[in-house]
Tab-separated table of C-alpha atoms in Angstrom:
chain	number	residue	atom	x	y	z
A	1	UNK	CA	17.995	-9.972	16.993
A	2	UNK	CA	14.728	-11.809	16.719
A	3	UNK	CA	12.757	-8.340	15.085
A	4	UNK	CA	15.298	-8.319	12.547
A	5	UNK	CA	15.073	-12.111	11.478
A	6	UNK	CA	11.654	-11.318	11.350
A	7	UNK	CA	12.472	-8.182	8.711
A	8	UNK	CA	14.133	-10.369	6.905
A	9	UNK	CA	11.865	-12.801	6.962
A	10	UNK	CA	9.203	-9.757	5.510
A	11	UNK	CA	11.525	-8.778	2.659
A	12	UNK	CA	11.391	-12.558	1.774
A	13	UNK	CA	7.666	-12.579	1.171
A	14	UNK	CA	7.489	-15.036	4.282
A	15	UNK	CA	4.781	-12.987	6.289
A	16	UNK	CA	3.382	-15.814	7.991
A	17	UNK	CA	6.979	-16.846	9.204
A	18	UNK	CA	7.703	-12.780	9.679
A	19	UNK	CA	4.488	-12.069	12.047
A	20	UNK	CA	6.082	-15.258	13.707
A	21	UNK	CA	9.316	-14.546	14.642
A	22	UNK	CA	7.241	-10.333	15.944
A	23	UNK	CA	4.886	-11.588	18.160
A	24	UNK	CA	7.339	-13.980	20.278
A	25	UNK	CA	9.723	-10.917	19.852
A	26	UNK	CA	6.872	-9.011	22.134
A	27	UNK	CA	5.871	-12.296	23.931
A	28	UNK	CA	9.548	-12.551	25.107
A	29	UNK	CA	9.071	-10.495	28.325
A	30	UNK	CA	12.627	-9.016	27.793
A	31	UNK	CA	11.757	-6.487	24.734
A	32	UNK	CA	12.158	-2.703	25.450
A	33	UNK	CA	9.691	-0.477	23.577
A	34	UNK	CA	11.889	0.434	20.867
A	35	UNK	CA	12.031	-3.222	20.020
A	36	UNK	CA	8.424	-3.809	20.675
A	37	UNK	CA	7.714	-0.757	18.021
A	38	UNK	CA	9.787	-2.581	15.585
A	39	UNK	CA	7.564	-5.871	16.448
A	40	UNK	CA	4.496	-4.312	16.066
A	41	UNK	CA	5.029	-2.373	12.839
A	42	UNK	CA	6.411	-6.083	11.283
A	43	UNK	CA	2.828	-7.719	12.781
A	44	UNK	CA	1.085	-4.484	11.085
A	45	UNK	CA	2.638	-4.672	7.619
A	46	UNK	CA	2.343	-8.408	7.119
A	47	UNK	CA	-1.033	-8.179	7.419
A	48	UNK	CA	-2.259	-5.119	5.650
A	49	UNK	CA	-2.854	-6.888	2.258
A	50	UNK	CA	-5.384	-9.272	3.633
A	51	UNK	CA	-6.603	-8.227	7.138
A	52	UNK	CA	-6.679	-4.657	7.578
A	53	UNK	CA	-8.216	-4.238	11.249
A	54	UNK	CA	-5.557	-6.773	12.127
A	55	UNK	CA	-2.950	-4.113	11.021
A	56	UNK	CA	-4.758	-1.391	12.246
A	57	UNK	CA	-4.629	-3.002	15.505
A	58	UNK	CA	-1.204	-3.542	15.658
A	59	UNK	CA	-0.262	0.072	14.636
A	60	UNK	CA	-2.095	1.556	16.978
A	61	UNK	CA	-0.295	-0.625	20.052
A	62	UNK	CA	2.604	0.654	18.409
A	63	UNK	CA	1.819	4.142	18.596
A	64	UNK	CA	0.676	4.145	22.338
A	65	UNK	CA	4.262	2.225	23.324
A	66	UNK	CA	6.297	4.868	21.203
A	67	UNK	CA	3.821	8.111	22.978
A	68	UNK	CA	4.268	6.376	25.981
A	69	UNK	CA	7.897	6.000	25.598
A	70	UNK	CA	8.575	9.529	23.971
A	71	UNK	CA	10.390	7.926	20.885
A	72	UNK	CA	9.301	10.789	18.342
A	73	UNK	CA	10.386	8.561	15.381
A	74	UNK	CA	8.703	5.508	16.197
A	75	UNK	CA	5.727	7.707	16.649
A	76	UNK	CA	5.881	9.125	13.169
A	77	UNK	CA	6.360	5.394	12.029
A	78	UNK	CA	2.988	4.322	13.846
A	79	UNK	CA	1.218	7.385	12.037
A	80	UNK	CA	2.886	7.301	8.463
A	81	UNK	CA	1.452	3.150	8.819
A	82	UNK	CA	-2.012	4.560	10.018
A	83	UNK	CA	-2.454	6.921	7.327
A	84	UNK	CA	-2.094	4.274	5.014
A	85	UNK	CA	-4.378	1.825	6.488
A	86	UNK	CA	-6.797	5.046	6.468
A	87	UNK	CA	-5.715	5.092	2.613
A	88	UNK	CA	-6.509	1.398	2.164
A	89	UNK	CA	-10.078	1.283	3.986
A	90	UNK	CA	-11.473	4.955	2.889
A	91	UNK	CA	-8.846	6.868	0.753
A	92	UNK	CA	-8.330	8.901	4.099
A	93	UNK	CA	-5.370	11.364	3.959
A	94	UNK	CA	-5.960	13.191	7.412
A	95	UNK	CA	-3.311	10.920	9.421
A	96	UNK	CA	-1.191	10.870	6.170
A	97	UNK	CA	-0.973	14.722	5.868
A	98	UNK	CA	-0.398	14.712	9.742
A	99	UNK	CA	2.505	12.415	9.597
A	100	UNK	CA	3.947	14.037	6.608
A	101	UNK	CA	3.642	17.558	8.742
A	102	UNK	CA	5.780	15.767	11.529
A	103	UNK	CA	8.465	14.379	9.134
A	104	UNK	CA	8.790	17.895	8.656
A	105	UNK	CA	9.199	19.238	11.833
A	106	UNK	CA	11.561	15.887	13.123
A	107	UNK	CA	13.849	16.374	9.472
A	108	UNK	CA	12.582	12.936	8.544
A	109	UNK	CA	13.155	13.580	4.554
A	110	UNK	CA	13.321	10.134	3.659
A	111	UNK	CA	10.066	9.498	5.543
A	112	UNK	CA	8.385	12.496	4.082
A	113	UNK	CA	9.667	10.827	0.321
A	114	UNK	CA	7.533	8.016	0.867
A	115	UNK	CA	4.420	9.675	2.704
A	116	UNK	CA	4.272	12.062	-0.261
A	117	UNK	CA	3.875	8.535	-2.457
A	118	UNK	CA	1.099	7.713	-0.552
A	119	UNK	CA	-0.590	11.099	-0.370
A	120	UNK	CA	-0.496	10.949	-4.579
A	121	UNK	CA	-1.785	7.373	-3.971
A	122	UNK	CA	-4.265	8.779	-2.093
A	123	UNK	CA	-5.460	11.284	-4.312
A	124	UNK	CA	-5.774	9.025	-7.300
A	125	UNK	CA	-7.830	7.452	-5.160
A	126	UNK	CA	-10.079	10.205	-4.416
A	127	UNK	CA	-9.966	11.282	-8.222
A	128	UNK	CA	-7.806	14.729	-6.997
A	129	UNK	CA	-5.408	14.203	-10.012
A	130	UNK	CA	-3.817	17.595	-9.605
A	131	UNK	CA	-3.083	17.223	-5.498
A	132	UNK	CA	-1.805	13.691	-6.697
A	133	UNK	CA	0.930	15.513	-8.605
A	134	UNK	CA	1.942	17.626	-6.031
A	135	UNK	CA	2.786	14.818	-3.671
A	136	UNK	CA	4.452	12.583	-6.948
A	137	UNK	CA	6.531	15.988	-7.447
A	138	UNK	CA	7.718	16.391	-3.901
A	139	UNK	CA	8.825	13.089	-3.354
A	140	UNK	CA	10.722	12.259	-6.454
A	141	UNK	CA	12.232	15.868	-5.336
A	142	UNK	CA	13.123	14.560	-2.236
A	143	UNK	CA	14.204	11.369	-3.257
A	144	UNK	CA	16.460	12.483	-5.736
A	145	UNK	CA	18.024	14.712	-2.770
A	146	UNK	CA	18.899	11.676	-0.513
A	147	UNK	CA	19.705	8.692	-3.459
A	148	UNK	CA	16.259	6.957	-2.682
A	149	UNK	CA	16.058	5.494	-6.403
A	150	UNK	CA	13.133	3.311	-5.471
A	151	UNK	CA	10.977	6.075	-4.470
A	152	UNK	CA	11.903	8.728	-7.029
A	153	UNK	CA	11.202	6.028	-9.605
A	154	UNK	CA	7.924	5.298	-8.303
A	155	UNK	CA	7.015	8.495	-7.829
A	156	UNK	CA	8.018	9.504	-11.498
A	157	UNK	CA	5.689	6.701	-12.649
A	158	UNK	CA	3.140	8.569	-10.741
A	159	UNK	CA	3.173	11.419	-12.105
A	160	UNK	CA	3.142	9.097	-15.857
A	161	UNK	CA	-0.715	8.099	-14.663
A	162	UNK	CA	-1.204	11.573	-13.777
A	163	UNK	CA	-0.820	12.729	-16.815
A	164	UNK	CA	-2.738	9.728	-18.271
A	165	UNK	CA	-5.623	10.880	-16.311
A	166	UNK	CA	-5.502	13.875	-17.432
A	167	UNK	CA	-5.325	12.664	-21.262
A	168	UNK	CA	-1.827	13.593	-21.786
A	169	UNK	CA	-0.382	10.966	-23.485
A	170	UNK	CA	2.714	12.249	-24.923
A	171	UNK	CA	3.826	13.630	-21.339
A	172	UNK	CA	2.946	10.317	-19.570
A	173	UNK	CA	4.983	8.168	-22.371
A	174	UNK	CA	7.813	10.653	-21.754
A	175	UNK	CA	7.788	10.193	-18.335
A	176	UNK	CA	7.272	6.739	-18.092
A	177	UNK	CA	10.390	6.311	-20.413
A	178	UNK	CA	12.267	8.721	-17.819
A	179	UNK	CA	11.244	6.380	-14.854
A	180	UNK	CA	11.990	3.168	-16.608
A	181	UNK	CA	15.623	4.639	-17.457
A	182	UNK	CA	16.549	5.052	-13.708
A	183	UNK	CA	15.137	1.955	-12.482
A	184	UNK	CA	15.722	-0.505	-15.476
A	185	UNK	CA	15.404	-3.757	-13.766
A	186	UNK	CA	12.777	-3.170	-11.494
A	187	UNK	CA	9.821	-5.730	-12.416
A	188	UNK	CA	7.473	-3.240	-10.363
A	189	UNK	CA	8.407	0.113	-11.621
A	190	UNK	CA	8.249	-1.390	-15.275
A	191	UNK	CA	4.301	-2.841	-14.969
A	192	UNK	CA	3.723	-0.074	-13.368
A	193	UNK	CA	4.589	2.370	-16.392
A	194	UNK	CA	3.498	-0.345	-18.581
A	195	UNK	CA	0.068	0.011	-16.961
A	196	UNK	CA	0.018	3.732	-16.946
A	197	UNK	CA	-0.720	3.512	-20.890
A	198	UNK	CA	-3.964	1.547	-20.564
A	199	UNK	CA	-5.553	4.743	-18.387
A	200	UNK	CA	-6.230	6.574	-21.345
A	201	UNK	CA	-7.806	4.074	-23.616
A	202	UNK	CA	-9.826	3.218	-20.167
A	203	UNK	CA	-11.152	6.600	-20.001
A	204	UNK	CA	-11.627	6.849	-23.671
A	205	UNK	CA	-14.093	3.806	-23.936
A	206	UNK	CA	-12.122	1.418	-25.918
A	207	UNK	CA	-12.149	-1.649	-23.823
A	208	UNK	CA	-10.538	-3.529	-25.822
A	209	UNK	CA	-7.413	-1.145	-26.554
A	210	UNK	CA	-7.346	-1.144	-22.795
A	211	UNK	CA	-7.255	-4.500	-22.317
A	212	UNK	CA	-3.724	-4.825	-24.847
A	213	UNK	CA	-2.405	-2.682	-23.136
A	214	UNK	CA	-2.564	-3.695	-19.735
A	215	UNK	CA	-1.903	-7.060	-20.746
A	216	UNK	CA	1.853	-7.066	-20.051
A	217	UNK	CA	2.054	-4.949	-17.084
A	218	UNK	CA	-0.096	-7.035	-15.315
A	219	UNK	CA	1.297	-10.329	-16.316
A	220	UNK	CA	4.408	-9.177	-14.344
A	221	UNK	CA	2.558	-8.399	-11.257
A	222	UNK	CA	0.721	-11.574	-11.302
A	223	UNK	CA	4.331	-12.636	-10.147
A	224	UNK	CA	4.931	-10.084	-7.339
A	225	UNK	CA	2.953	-10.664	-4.169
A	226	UNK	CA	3.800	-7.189	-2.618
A	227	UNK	CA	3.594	-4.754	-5.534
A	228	UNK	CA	1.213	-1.997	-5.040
A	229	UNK	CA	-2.353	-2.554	-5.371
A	230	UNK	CA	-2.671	-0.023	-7.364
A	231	UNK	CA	-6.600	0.722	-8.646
A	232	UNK	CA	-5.812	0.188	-11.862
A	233	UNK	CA	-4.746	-3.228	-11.160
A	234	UNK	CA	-8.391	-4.000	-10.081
A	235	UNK	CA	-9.819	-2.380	-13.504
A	236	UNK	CA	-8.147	-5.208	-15.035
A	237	UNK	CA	-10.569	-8.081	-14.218
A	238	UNK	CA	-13.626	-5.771	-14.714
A	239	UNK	CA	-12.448	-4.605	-18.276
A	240	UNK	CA	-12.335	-8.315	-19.435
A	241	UNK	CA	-15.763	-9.453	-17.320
A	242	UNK	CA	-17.055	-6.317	-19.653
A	243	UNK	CA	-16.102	-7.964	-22.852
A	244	UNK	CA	-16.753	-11.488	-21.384
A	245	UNK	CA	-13.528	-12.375	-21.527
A	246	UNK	CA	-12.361	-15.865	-20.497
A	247	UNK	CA	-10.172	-14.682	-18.045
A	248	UNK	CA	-12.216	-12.382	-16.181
A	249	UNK	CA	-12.667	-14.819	-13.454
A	250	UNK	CA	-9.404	-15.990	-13.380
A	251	UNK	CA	-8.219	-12.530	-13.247
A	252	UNK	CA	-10.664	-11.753	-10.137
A	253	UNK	CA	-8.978	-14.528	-7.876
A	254	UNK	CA	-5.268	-13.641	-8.488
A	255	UNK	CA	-6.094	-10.147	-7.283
A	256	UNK	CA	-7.441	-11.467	-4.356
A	257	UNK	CA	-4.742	-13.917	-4.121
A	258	UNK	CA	-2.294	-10.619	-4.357
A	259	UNK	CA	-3.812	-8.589	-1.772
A	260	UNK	CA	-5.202	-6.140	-4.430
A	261	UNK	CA	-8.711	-6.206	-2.691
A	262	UNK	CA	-6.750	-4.777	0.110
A	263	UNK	CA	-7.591	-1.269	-0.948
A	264	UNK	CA	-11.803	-0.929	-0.433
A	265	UNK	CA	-12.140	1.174	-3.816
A	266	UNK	CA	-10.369	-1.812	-5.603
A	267	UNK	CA	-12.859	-4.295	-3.786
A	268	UNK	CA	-15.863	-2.244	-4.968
A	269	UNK	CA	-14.048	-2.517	-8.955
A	270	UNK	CA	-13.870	-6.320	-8.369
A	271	UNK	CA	-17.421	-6.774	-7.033
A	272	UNK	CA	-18.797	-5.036	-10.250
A	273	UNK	CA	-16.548	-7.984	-11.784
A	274	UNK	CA	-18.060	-10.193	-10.272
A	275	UNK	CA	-21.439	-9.384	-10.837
A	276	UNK	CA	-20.983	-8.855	-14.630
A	277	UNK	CA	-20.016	-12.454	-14.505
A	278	UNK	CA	-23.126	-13.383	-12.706
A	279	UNK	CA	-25.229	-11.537	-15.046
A	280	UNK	CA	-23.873	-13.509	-17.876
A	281	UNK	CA	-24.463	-16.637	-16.139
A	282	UNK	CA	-28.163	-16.194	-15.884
A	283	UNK	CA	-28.054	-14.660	-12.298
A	284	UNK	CA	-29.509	-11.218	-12.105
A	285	UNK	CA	-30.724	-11.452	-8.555
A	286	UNK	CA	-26.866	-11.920	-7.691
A	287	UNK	CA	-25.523	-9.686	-9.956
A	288	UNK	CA	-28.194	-6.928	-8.793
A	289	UNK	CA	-26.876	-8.063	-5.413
A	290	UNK	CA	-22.833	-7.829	-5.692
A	291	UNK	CA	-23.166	-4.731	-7.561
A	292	UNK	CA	-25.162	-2.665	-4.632
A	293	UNK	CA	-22.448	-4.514	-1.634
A	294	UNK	CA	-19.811	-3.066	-4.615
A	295	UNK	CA	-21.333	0.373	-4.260
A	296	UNK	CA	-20.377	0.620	-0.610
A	297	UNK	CA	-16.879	0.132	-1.004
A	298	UNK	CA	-15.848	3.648	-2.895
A	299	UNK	CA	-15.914	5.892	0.149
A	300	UNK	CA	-14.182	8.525	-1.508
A	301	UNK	CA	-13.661	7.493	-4.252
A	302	UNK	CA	-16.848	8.021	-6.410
A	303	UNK	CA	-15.487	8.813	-9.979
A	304	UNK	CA	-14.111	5.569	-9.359
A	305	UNK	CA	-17.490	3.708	-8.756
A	306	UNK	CA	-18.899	5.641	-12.100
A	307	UNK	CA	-16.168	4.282	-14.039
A	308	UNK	CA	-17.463	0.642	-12.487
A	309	UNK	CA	-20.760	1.268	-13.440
A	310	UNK	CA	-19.885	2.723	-16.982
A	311	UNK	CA	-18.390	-0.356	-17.611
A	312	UNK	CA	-20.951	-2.768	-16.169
A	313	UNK	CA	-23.682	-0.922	-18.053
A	314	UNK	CA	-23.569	-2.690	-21.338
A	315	UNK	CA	-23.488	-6.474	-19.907
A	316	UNK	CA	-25.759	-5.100	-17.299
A	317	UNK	CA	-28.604	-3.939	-20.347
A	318	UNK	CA	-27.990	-7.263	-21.944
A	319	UNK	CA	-28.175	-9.557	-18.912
A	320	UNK	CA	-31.193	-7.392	-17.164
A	321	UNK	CA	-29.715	-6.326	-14.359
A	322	UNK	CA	-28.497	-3.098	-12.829
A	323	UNK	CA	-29.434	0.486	-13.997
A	324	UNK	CA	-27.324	0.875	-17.401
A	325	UNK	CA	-29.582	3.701	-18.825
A	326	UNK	CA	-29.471	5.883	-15.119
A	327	UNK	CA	-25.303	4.753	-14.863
A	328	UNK	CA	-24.817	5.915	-18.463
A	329	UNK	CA	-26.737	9.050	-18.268
């Protein structure tokens, strides 16, 4: 009873009170390991957004009880949850594509739905935009087999930025029109697709076309504390530190504040933030400095750190710091 006022307590946005009501679920000396599975996933996923080894931790007690229990399904629910802290700290898919092959082979469909979401998250990551696809395709599939309108609405929108990356604007609008039709008041799913038509003016160099329109996709998210941290979320912040916008700074501390540094690749976007707006203030050394800690963040995710540097490169030339002319070239 106690693990599920702490779910509830999740699904309220009360983490601290969720990881709470978990831990003296396991400290009660009475839980069996089914229960203590439940407990530890809870304590795992209230964490994630701001203390990822903390998670990690608690995944991996949860995956030793279910082994050492032989509960197949709690298993897969430890890996699916350490896939996506792999996802989070390195844009690994190994675990993920290993839990998705055991959904597989245990009939889990809804649970392969949502590991296909974060394969394609994955891959956007990694700059794979193609085996992105693949994964958005299966799962809206799948979801639209079992009635999971969440997921097949999420998964539609990924597809939209698919096709955004790959400059296909009349397909993404199409789809994100599609997505927003079957999920119409979902605050999430409608940023989302609002932010998928900012990738191409990103990618096209016109930062401030960009900035318009991501302007009212993020202004919703800035009111929901457990939508995705998607990476274009942390683009935001570094677009307007690259015009010298006002609100760059602003923008920098409610992604914190939102758990979008959760994901390394989007702390390494919001370092190069951060040291544009150094720069500006007369601070090369610490610019020079939070740009190379910046570079260590996108593990697998390079494209993504050229983009970062591509933008920093014309505040960087101005406020002498960084490489512009090597970044550009």
């Amino acid at each position: 009873m106690v693990v599920l006022e702490a779910e509830a307590a999740l699904a309220a946005d009360d983490n601290a009170g969720a990881s709470r009501l978990a831990r003296g679920a396991l400290e009660s000396g009475v839980a069996g390991p089914e229960v203590r599975c439940h407990a530890l996933e809870i304590i795992g996923r209230a964490e994630r957004l701001h203390n990822l080894d903390a998670a990690r931790t608690a995944f991996e007690q949860a995956l030793e009880t279910a082994e050492a229990a032989q509960l197949p399904l709690w298993r897969l629910r430890a890996l699916h949850e350490l896939g996506t802290i792999d996802l989070f700290d390195h844009a690994g898919t190994e675990r993920l594509i290993a839990a998705r092959r055991t959904a597989d082979e245990l009939g889990a469909v809804s649970t392969a739905a949502f590991l296909d979401l974060r394969l394609s998250a994955a891959f956007v990551c990694r700059w794979e935009i193609d085996e992105s696809a693949t994964h958005a395709r299966s799962a809206a599939m799948l979801a639209e087999q079992l009635g999971l309108a969440k997921v097949r609405a999420m998964a539609l929108c990924s597809l939209a930025h698919c096709c955004a990356f790959h400059c296909d604007a009349a397909e993404a609008e199409r789809l994100a029109a599609l997505t927003l039709s079957l999920a119409p008041g979902d605050a999430e799913v409608k940023a989302l697709c609002l932010c998928a038509r900012a990738i191409i003016p990103v990618l096209d160099g016109d930062r401030p076309g960009a900035i318009e329109a991501l302007r009212p996709g993020m202004a919703i998210l800035a009111r929901l504390p457990h939508a995705v941290p998607a990476a274009i979320r942390a683009v935001w912040p570094l677009l307007l530190a690259s015009v010298g916008d006002d609100r760059s700074a602003a923008a920098i501390k409610d992604a914190r504040r939102l758990g979008v540094g959760a994901f390394r690749l989007n702390r390494g976007l919001l370092g190069y933030a951060e040291a544009i707006i150094a720069g500006r203030a007369g601070n090369a050394a610490r610019a020079q400095q939070l740009a190379a800690d910046a570079d260590r963040d996108f593990v697998n995710s390079a494209v993504w750190g050229h983009l970062a540097r591509t933008l920093a490169a014309e505040p960087g030339d101005a406020d002498g710091w960084g490489q512009p002319h090597h970044w550009l070239a």
